[in-house]
Coordinates of C-alpha atoms in Angstrom, one line a residue:
M1 CA 76.2 57.4 62.1
T2 CA 73.6 59.6 63.6
P3 CA 73.0 63.2 62.3
R4 CA 74.5 64.6 65.5
Q5 CA 77.7 62.5 65.1
A6 CA 78.0 63.5 61.5
D7 CA 77.7 67.2 62.4
S8 CA 80.3 66.8 65.1
A9 CA 82.7 65.1 62.6
T10 CA 82.2 67.8 60.1
R11 CA 82.8 70.5 62.7
S12 CA 86.0 68.7 63.7
A13 CA 87.2 68.6 60.1
T14 CA 86.6 72.3 59.6
D15 CA 88.3 73.1 62.9
L16 CA 91.6 71.8 61.4
F17 CA 91.8 75.0 59.4
R18 CA 91.1 77.3 62.3
E19 CA 93.6 78.7 64.8
R20 CA 93.1 77.8 68.4
L21 CA 92.7 80.7 70.9
D22 CA 95.5 79.5 73.1
N23 CA 97.8 79.8 70.1
M24 CA 96.6 83.2 69.2
L25 CA 96.6 84.9 72.6
N26 CA 99.3 86.2 74.8
Q27 CA 99.7 83.6 77.5
R28 CA 101.1 86.1 79.9
H29 CA 98.0 88.2 79.7
A30 CA 96.4 88.7 83.2
L31 CA 92.9 87.4 82.1
Y32 CA 94.5 84.4 80.3
R33 CA 96.3 83.4 83.5
L34 CA 93.3 84.1 85.7
A35 CA 91.3 81.5 83.6
D36 CA 93.8 78.9 84.7
L37 CA 93.6 79.8 88.4
I38 CA 89.8 79.4 88.7
E39 CA 88.6 75.9 89.5
W40 CA 85.8 75.6 87.0
S41 CA 85.0 72.0 87.8
V42 CA 83.4 73.2 91.1
F43 CA 80.5 74.8 89.3
D44 CA 79.8 71.6 87.3
R45 CA 79.5 69.7 90.6
E46 CA 77.5 72.4 92.4
F47 CA 75.1 73.5 89.7
G48 CA 74.8 70.4 87.6
A49 CA 72.0 69.0 89.8
L50 CA 69.9 72.1 89.0
Y51 CA 69.5 71.0 85.4
C52 CA 67.4 68.2 84.0
P53 CA 69.6 65.9 81.8
D54 CA 66.8 64.3 79.7
N55 CA 64.2 67.0 79.2
G56 CA 64.2 70.2 77.1
C57 CA 67.0 72.0 75.3
P58 CA 70.6 71.1 76.6
G59 CA 71.9 73.7 79.0
K60 CA 74.9 75.9 78.2
P61 CA 78.3 75.0 79.8
M62 CA 78.6 76.1 83.4
R63 CA 82.0 77.7 82.7
L64 CA 80.4 80.0 80.1
M65 CA 77.5 81.1 82.3
V66 CA 79.7 81.7 85.4
G67 CA 82.4 83.3 83.3
L68 CA 79.9 85.8 81.9
Q69 CA 78.8 86.7 85.5
Y70 CA 82.4 87.2 86.5
L71 CA 83.1 89.5 83.5
K72 CA 79.9 91.4 84.1
H73 CA 80.7 92.3 87.7
C74 CA 84.5 92.6 87.2
Y75 CA 84.0 95.4 84.6
G76 CA 80.7 96.8 85.9
L77 CA 78.6 96.0 82.8
S78 CA 75.0 95.1 82.0
D79 CA 73.9 91.8 80.7
E80 CA 73.5 93.1 77.2
A81 CA 76.9 94.8 77.3
V82 CA 78.8 91.7 78.5
V83 CA 77.2 89.5 75.9
S84 CA 78.0 91.9 73.0
G85 CA 81.5 92.5 74.3
W86 CA 82.1 88.7 74.5
V87 CA 81.8 88.5 70.7
E88 CA 84.5 91.1 70.2
N89 CA 87.1 90.1 72.9
P90 CA 89.0 86.8 72.3
Y91 CA 90.4 86.9 75.9
W92 CA 86.8 86.9 77.2
Q93 CA 86.0 83.9 75.1
Y94 CA 89.0 82.0 76.3
F95 CA 88.1 82.9 79.9
C96 CA 84.7 81.4 79.3
G97 CA 86.1 78.1 78.0
E98 CA 86.0 78.6 74.2
T99 CA 88.6 76.8 72.1
Y100 CA 88.1 78.7 68.8
F101 CA 87.1 82.3 68.2
Q102 CA 83.3 82.6 68.0
H103 CA 81.5 85.2 65.8
V104 CA 77.9 85.0 67.3
P105 CA 76.7 85.7 70.9
P106 CA 76.8 82.6 73.1
V107 CA 73.5 83.3 74.8
D108 CA 70.6 85.7 74.9
P109 CA 71.2 88.3 77.7
S110 CA 68.0 87.2 79.4
S111 CA 69.6 83.8 80.0
L112 CA 72.0 85.4 82.5
T113 CA 68.9 86.5 84.5
R114 CA 67.4 83.0 84.5
F115 CA 70.8 81.5 85.5
R116 CA 71.0 83.8 88.5
Q117 CA 67.5 82.9 89.6
R118 CA 68.3 79.2 89.2
I119 CA 71.5 79.2 91.3
G120 CA 70.1 81.6 93.9
E121 CA 71.9 83.1 96.9
S122 CA 73.8 79.9 97.8
G123 CA 75.2 79.5 94.3
C124 CA 76.4 83.1 94.2
E125 CA 78.1 82.5 97.5
K126 CA 79.9 79.6 95.9
I127 CA 81.0 81.9 93.1
L128 CA 82.5 84.3 95.7
Q129 CA 84.2 81.4 97.4
V130 CA 86.0 80.3 94.3
T131 CA 87.4 83.8 93.8
V132 CA 88.8 83.6 97.4
S133 CA 90.6 80.3 96.4
A134 CA 91.9 81.9 93.3
G135 CA 93.2 84.9 95.3
V136 CA 95.2 82.5 97.5
Q137 CA 96.7 80.8 94.4
S138 CA 97.6 84.1 92.8
K139 CA 99.1 85.4 96.1
A140 CA 96.8 88.4 96.0
V141 CA 95.8 87.4 99.6
K142 CA 97.4 85.1 102.1
A143 CA 95.5 82.3 103.9
K144 CA 96.6 83.7 107.3
D145 CA 94.9 87.0 106.5
F146 CA 91.5 85.3 106.8
K147 CA 91.9 85.1 110.6
R148 CA 91.5 88.9 111.0
V149 CA 88.6 90.6 109.2
T150 CA 87.0 94.0 109.0
V151 CA 83.2 94.3 108.8
D152 CA 81.1 97.3 107.9
T153 CA 77.7 98.1 106.5
T154 CA 76.6 100.3 103.6
V155 CA 73.5 101.0 101.5
Q156 CA 73.0 99.2 98.2
E157 CA 70.8 101.6 96.4
K158 CA 68.0 100.3 94.1
A159 CA 67.4 101.6 90.6
V160 CA 64.5 103.8 91.6
S161 CA 64.0 107.5 91.2
Y162 CA 63.7 109.8 94.2
P163 CA 60.2 109.0 95.6
T164 CA 57.6 111.7 96.0
D165 CA 53.9 111.3 96.9
S166 CA 52.7 112.8 93.6
K167 CA 55.0 110.7 91.5
L168 CA 54.0 107.4 93.3
L169 CA 50.3 108.1 93.1
N170 CA 50.4 108.8 89.4
R171 CA 52.6 105.8 88.7
S172 CA 50.3 103.5 90.5
R173 CA 47.3 104.8 88.6
E174 CA 49.1 104.3 85.3
R175 CA 50.0 100.7 86.1
L176 CA 46.4 99.9 87.0
V177 CA 45.1 101.5 83.8
R178 CA 47.7 99.6 81.7
L179 CA 46.6 96.3 83.4
C180 CA 43.0 97.1 82.8
R181 CA 43.7 97.4 79.0
K182 CA 45.4 94.0 79.0
A183 CA 42.7 92.3 81.1
G184 CA 39.8 93.9 79.0
V185 CA 38.3 95.8 81.9
R186 CA 36.7 99.0 80.8
L187 CA 37.1 101.9 83.3
R188 CA 34.6 104.6 83.8
Q189 CA 37.4 107.2 83.7
S190 CA 41.2 106.5 83.4
Y191 CA 42.5 110.1 84.0
A192 CA 45.1 109.6 81.3
R193 CA 44.9 113.2 80.4
K194 CA 44.4 114.9 83.8
G195 CA 46.8 112.7 85.7
P196 CA 50.1 113.7 84.0
R197 CA 48.9 117.4 83.9
T198 CA 48.3 117.4 87.6
L199 CA 51.6 115.7 88.3
Q200 CA 53.4 118.4 86.2
Q201 CA 51.6 121.1 88.1
A202 CA 52.5 119.6 91.5
N203 CA 56.2 119.5 90.5
R204 CA 56.1 123.1 89.5
Y205 CA 54.5 124.1 92.8
G206 CA 57.1 122.1 94.7
H207 CA 60.0 123.7 92.8
A208 CA 58.5 127.2 93.6
R209 CA 58.0 126.2 97.3
Q210 CA 54.3 126.9 97.1
Y211 CA 53.5 124.0 99.5
R212 CA 49.8 124.8 100.0
R213 CA 49.1 124.5 96.3
L214 CA 51.4 121.4 96.1
R215 CA 49.3 119.7 98.7
R216 CA 46.2 120.5 96.8
E217 CA 47.5 118.8 93.7
V218 CA 48.7 115.8 95.6
K219 CA 45.2 115.4 97.1
R220 CA 43.8 115.5 93.6
L221 CA 46.1 112.8 92.4
R222 CA 45.1 110.7 95.4
T223 CA 41.5 111.1 94.5
Y224 CA 42.2 110.0 90.9
L225 CA 43.9 106.8 92.2
G226 CA 41.1 106.1 94.7
R227 CA 38.5 106.4 92.0
V228 CA 40.3 104.0 89.7
V229 CA 40.8 101.5 92.5
R230 CA 37.1 101.5 93.5
D231 CA 36.1 101.2 89.8
I232 CA 38.3 98.2 89.3
E233 CA 36.9 96.6 92.5
R234 CA 33.3 97.0 91.2
K235 CA 34.1 95.7 87.8
T236 CA 35.9 92.6 89.1
A237 CA 33.7 91.7 92.0
D238 CA 32.0 88.8 90.2
S239 CA 35.2 87.4 88.5
P240 CA 37.6 85.5 90.8
G241 CA 40.1 85.2 87.8
Q242 CA 40.3 88.9 87.3
Q243 CA 40.6 89.5 91.0
A244 CA 43.7 87.4 91.0
V245 CA 45.1 89.4 88.1
F246 CA 44.6 92.7 89.9
A247 CA 45.4 91.5 93.5
E248 CA 49.0 92.6 93.6
E249 CA 48.6 96.0 92.0
L250 CA 45.5 96.8 94.1
A251 CA 47.3 95.9 97.3
L252 CA 50.1 98.3 96.4
A253 CA 47.6 101.0 95.5
R254 CA 45.7 100.6 98.8
R255 CA 49.0 100.6 100.7
L256 CA 49.9 103.9 99.0
L257 CA 46.5 105.5 99.7
S258 CA 46.5 104.5 103.4
Q259 CA 50.1 105.4 104.3
K260 CA 50.7 108.6 106.4
K261 CA 53.6 111.0 106.6
D262 CA 55.0 109.5 109.8
D263 CA 54.6 105.8 108.9
K264 CA 57.7 103.6 109.4
H265 CA 57.2 101.1 106.6
K266 CA 56.2 103.3 103.7
L267 CA 56.0 102.4 100.0
Y268 CA 58.9 104.1 98.2
S269 CA 58.6 102.5 94.8
V270 CA 55.8 100.8 93.0
H271 CA 57.9 98.5 90.8
A272 CA 60.3 97.6 93.7
P273 CA 58.2 97.6 96.9
E274 CA 61.0 96.1 98.9
V275 CA 62.9 99.4 98.8
E276 CA 63.7 101.0 102.2
C277 CA 64.6 104.5 103.2
I278 CA 67.9 104.4 105.1
S279 CA 69.8 107.3 106.7
K280 CA 73.5 106.8 107.2
G281 CA 74.2 110.3 108.5
K282 CA 75.9 111.5 105.2
V283 CA 76.0 115.2 104.6
A284 CA 75.8 115.1 100.8
K285 CA 73.1 112.4 100.7
R286 CA 70.8 112.4 103.7
Y287 CA 68.5 109.5 102.6
E288 CA 69.3 106.5 100.4
F289 CA 66.7 104.2 99.0
G290 CA 67.6 100.5 98.8
V291 CA 68.7 97.9 101.3
K292 CA 71.4 97.7 103.9
A293 CA 74.4 95.6 102.9
S294 CA 77.1 94.1 105.1
I295 CA 80.6 93.8 103.7
A296 CA 83.5 91.8 105.2
T297 CA 87.2 92.2 104.1
T298 CA 90.5 91.0 105.3
N299 CA 92.1 93.5 107.6
K300 CA 95.5 93.5 106.0
S301 CA 95.0 92.9 102.2
N302 CA 91.5 94.3 101.7
F303 CA 90.2 91.1 100.0
V304 CA 86.5 90.7 100.2
V305 CA 85.5 87.5 102.0
G306 CA 81.8 88.2 102.7
G307 CA 78.9 90.2 101.6
M308 CA 75.2 90.0 102.3
A309 CA 72.0 92.1 102.1
V310 CA 70.2 92.6 105.4
P311 CA 66.6 93.7 104.7
G312 CA 64.7 95.5 107.4
S313 CA 67.5 98.0 108.1
P314 CA 68.5 96.2 111.4
Y315 CA 71.0 97.6 113.9
D316 CA 74.5 97.0 112.8
G317 CA 75.4 95.1 115.9
H318 CA 72.7 92.5 115.3
T319 CA 74.1 91.7 111.8
L320 CA 77.7 90.9 113.0
K321 CA 77.1 87.3 114.0
T322 CA 75.5 86.4 110.7
A323 CA 78.2 88.2 108.7
L324 CA 81.0 86.4 110.5
A325 CA 79.3 83.0 110.0
Q326 CA 79.2 83.7 106.3
V327 CA 82.9 84.5 106.3
R328 CA 83.7 81.2 108.0
R329 CA 81.7 79.3 105.3
V330 CA 83.4 81.2 102.4
T331 CA 87.0 80.9 103.7
G332 CA 86.8 77.7 105.8
T333 CA 88.9 79.4 108.4
R334 CA 88.3 80.2 112.1
I335 CA 88.2 84.0 112.6
D336 CA 90.4 85.2 115.5
E337 CA 89.7 88.9 115.4
A338 CA 87.1 91.2 113.9
F339 CA 87.4 95.0 113.7
V340 CA 84.3 97.1 113.4
D341 CA 83.1 100.7 114.0
K342 CA 81.1 102.1 116.9
G343 CA 77.8 101.2 115.2
Y344 CA 78.4 97.5 116.3
R345 CA 78.3 98.2 120.0
G346 CA 76.0 95.6 121.7
H347 CA 76.8 92.8 119.2
E348 CA 76.0 89.2 120.0
E349 CA 79.2 87.5 118.7
V350 CA 81.0 85.2 121.1
E351 CA 83.2 83.0 119.0
T352 CA 85.5 85.8 117.7
T353 CA 87.2 88.6 119.6
V354 CA 85.6 91.9 118.4
Y355 CA 87.5 95.2 118.6
I356 CA 85.4 98.4 118.2
S357 CA 86.8 101.6 116.8
G358 CA 88.0 104.0 119.6
Q359 CA 88.4 101.1 122.0
R360 CA 91.3 101.4 124.5
R361 CA 90.7 98.5 126.9
G362 CA 92.4 95.4 125.7
I363 CA 94.6 97.1 123.1
K364 CA 97.9 96.2 124.5
T365 CA 100.2 95.6 121.5
Q366 CA 101.3 97.7 118.6
R367 CA 99.9 95.1 116.2
L368 CA 96.4 95.5 117.6
K369 CA 96.7 99.3 117.4
R370 CA 97.7 99.1 113.7
S371 CA 95.0 96.6 112.9
L372 CA 92.3 98.7 114.6
K373 CA 93.6 101.8 112.7
R374 CA 93.3 99.8 109.5
R375 CA 89.6 99.3 110.1
Q376 CA 88.9 102.5 108.2
A377 CA 90.5 101.0 105.0
I378 CA 87.2 99.2 104.3
E379 CA 85.6 102.5 103.4
P380 CA 87.5 103.0 100.1
I381 CA 86.8 99.3 99.3
I382 CA 83.1 100.0 99.6
G383 CA 83.6 103.0 97.3
H384 CA 85.3 100.7 94.7
L385 CA 82.4 98.2 95.0
K386 CA 80.0 101.0 94.1
A387 CA 82.1 103.0 91.6
D388 CA 83.9 100.1 89.8
G389 CA 81.3 97.4 90.3
L390 CA 77.5 97.3 90.5
L391 CA 76.9 97.7 94.2
G392 CA 76.1 101.4 93.8
R393 CA 72.9 100.8 91.8
N394 CA 71.1 97.5 91.8
F395 CA 68.9 96.6 88.8
L396 CA 68.0 93.1 89.9
K397 CA 64.5 92.4 91.0
G398 CA 63.2 91.6 94.5
T399 CA 65.0 90.8 97.8
E400 CA 66.7 87.8 96.2
G401 CA 68.1 90.2 93.6
D402 CA 69.5 92.3 96.4
Q403 CA 71.4 89.3 97.9
V404 CA 72.7 88.1 94.5
N405 CA 73.9 91.5 93.5
V406 CA 75.9 92.0 96.7
L407 CA 77.6 88.6 96.4
L408 CA 78.5 89.0 92.8
S409 CA 79.8 92.5 93.3
C410 CA 82.1 91.2 95.9
A411 CA 83.3 88.5 93.5
G412 CA 83.9 91.1 90.8
H413 CA 86.0 93.2 93.2
N414 CA 88.2 90.2 94.1
L415 CA 88.8 89.5 90.4
R416 CA 89.9 93.1 89.9
L417 CA 92.4 92.6 92.7
I418 CA 93.7 89.3 91.3
L419 CA 94.1 90.9 87.8
N420 CA 96.0 93.8 89.2
R421 CA 98.3 91.3 91.0
L422 CA 98.9 89.3 87.9
R423 CA 99.7 92.5 85.9
L424 CA 102.2 93.8 88.5
F425 CA 103.8 90.3 88.7
C426 CA 104.4 90.3 84.9
L427 CA 105.7 93.9 85.0
E428 CA 108.1 93.1 87.8
K429 CA 109.3 89.9 86.1
G430 CA 109.9 91.7 82.8
T431 CA 111.8 94.6 84.5
R432 CA 114.1 92.1 86.4
L433 CA 114.7 90.2 83.1
G434 CA 115.6 93.4 81.3
A435 CA 118.0 94.5 84.0
W436 CA 119.7 91.1 84.0
L437 CA 120.2 91.2 80.3
R438 CA 121.7 94.7 80.4
R439 CA 124.1 93.5 83.0
Y440 CA 124.9 90.2 81.3
P441 CA 124.5 90.6 77.6
A442 CA 124.2 87.5 75.4
P443 CA 127.2 86.8 73.2
H444 CA 125.1 86.3 70.0
G445 CA 122.7 89.3 70.4
L446 CA 119.2 89.3 71.8
S447 CA 117.4 87.3 69.2
W448 CA 116.4 84.8 71.9
L449 CA 114.8 87.5 74.1
P450 CA 111.1 87.0 73.0
A451 CA 111.2 83.3 73.5
L452 CA 112.7 83.7 77.0
S453 CA 110.3 86.5 78.0
M454 CA 107.3 84.2 77.0
T455 CA 108.6 81.4 79.2
A456 CA 109.7 83.5 82.1

């Protein structure tokens, strides 16, 4: 017997004295029932090829990794919070495929990041597709609802502070100085003392609306950054290896120094250069910094069937064709009608009949009028995606992180809808059972009520 087989036999023997989770938990709990509705074997088939079977440490079970992603976006938690909460919640452990209660974290929180990077955008779309299938099984959505969808765009904000010229210039200088210390490059002057003081003075002048003095301080910060950039270029001129180390940071610094007030593609964040400035016409928030996201829901049941990030802030009408193509992949259903707002005028979709808000031509039936009026129901769905999920502030890195966060936020919203459906179903069933018992009481008392309620 090999050491691994002996360890497995010992573990099986000790498990005889432990209680299984399915015997401990309430089997009518919504999360317990949701675990049985999700087809976990799909992820083994789809993601198994991404792992090497005979090299390195064995990978974690796919159900565990996908289940943690589901819980993270269903409850709007960080990677660290969902891993620490998993240890305390037996329902979460059963949802992720555990048989016995575990007392230690299953993975390091950084493993969730590497798992998202491994599966990519296509894998996250498969995770969303499985929630759509679970929604049909739980009757949270009907299959015929997929033929009529509503599409709208919003802004997925990035986890960046409000950008100002003074803040960006000082931040770029600090990052270059920190990189010089790591690479062993000795600068003539780092402005570690003058830079923060000048930034503080610029903030004070801006708060007091003394704009001439503010511009003077910003010019001084720009001078500090330019001197540091030129000093690094001189010190690394004869070293190709050091040039490669500083290439990315120097490119961002030069872009920041050369950009003008009226430039269209400005740099709004040093640590997230993909951030865009988007204006959606909101009164309370005129500008939002992130990426435009397209969301597609069913017109009747508000179930999310598509989500994608569209970098470059394109015109809404140019994103409709791609968004509907994704809905067809996720649902596997032909879309008959799509309802959009006036921002989609001039779209290029030809396979689906598109109705635009305020349209009167072609609206001949009362059903079409009601469906077009329900187009605005997607607005609170987007609000729930941002408030209850993680669409409102994206902490994932890069453009791929934008895509992944949109898809997983949509999957988390679908899980919340399914859980609400399962809770209401249990409540309605228990209420009907109680009413039936009051009308037809048992001849020998109600001692059999708990057993019946568990099997109802």
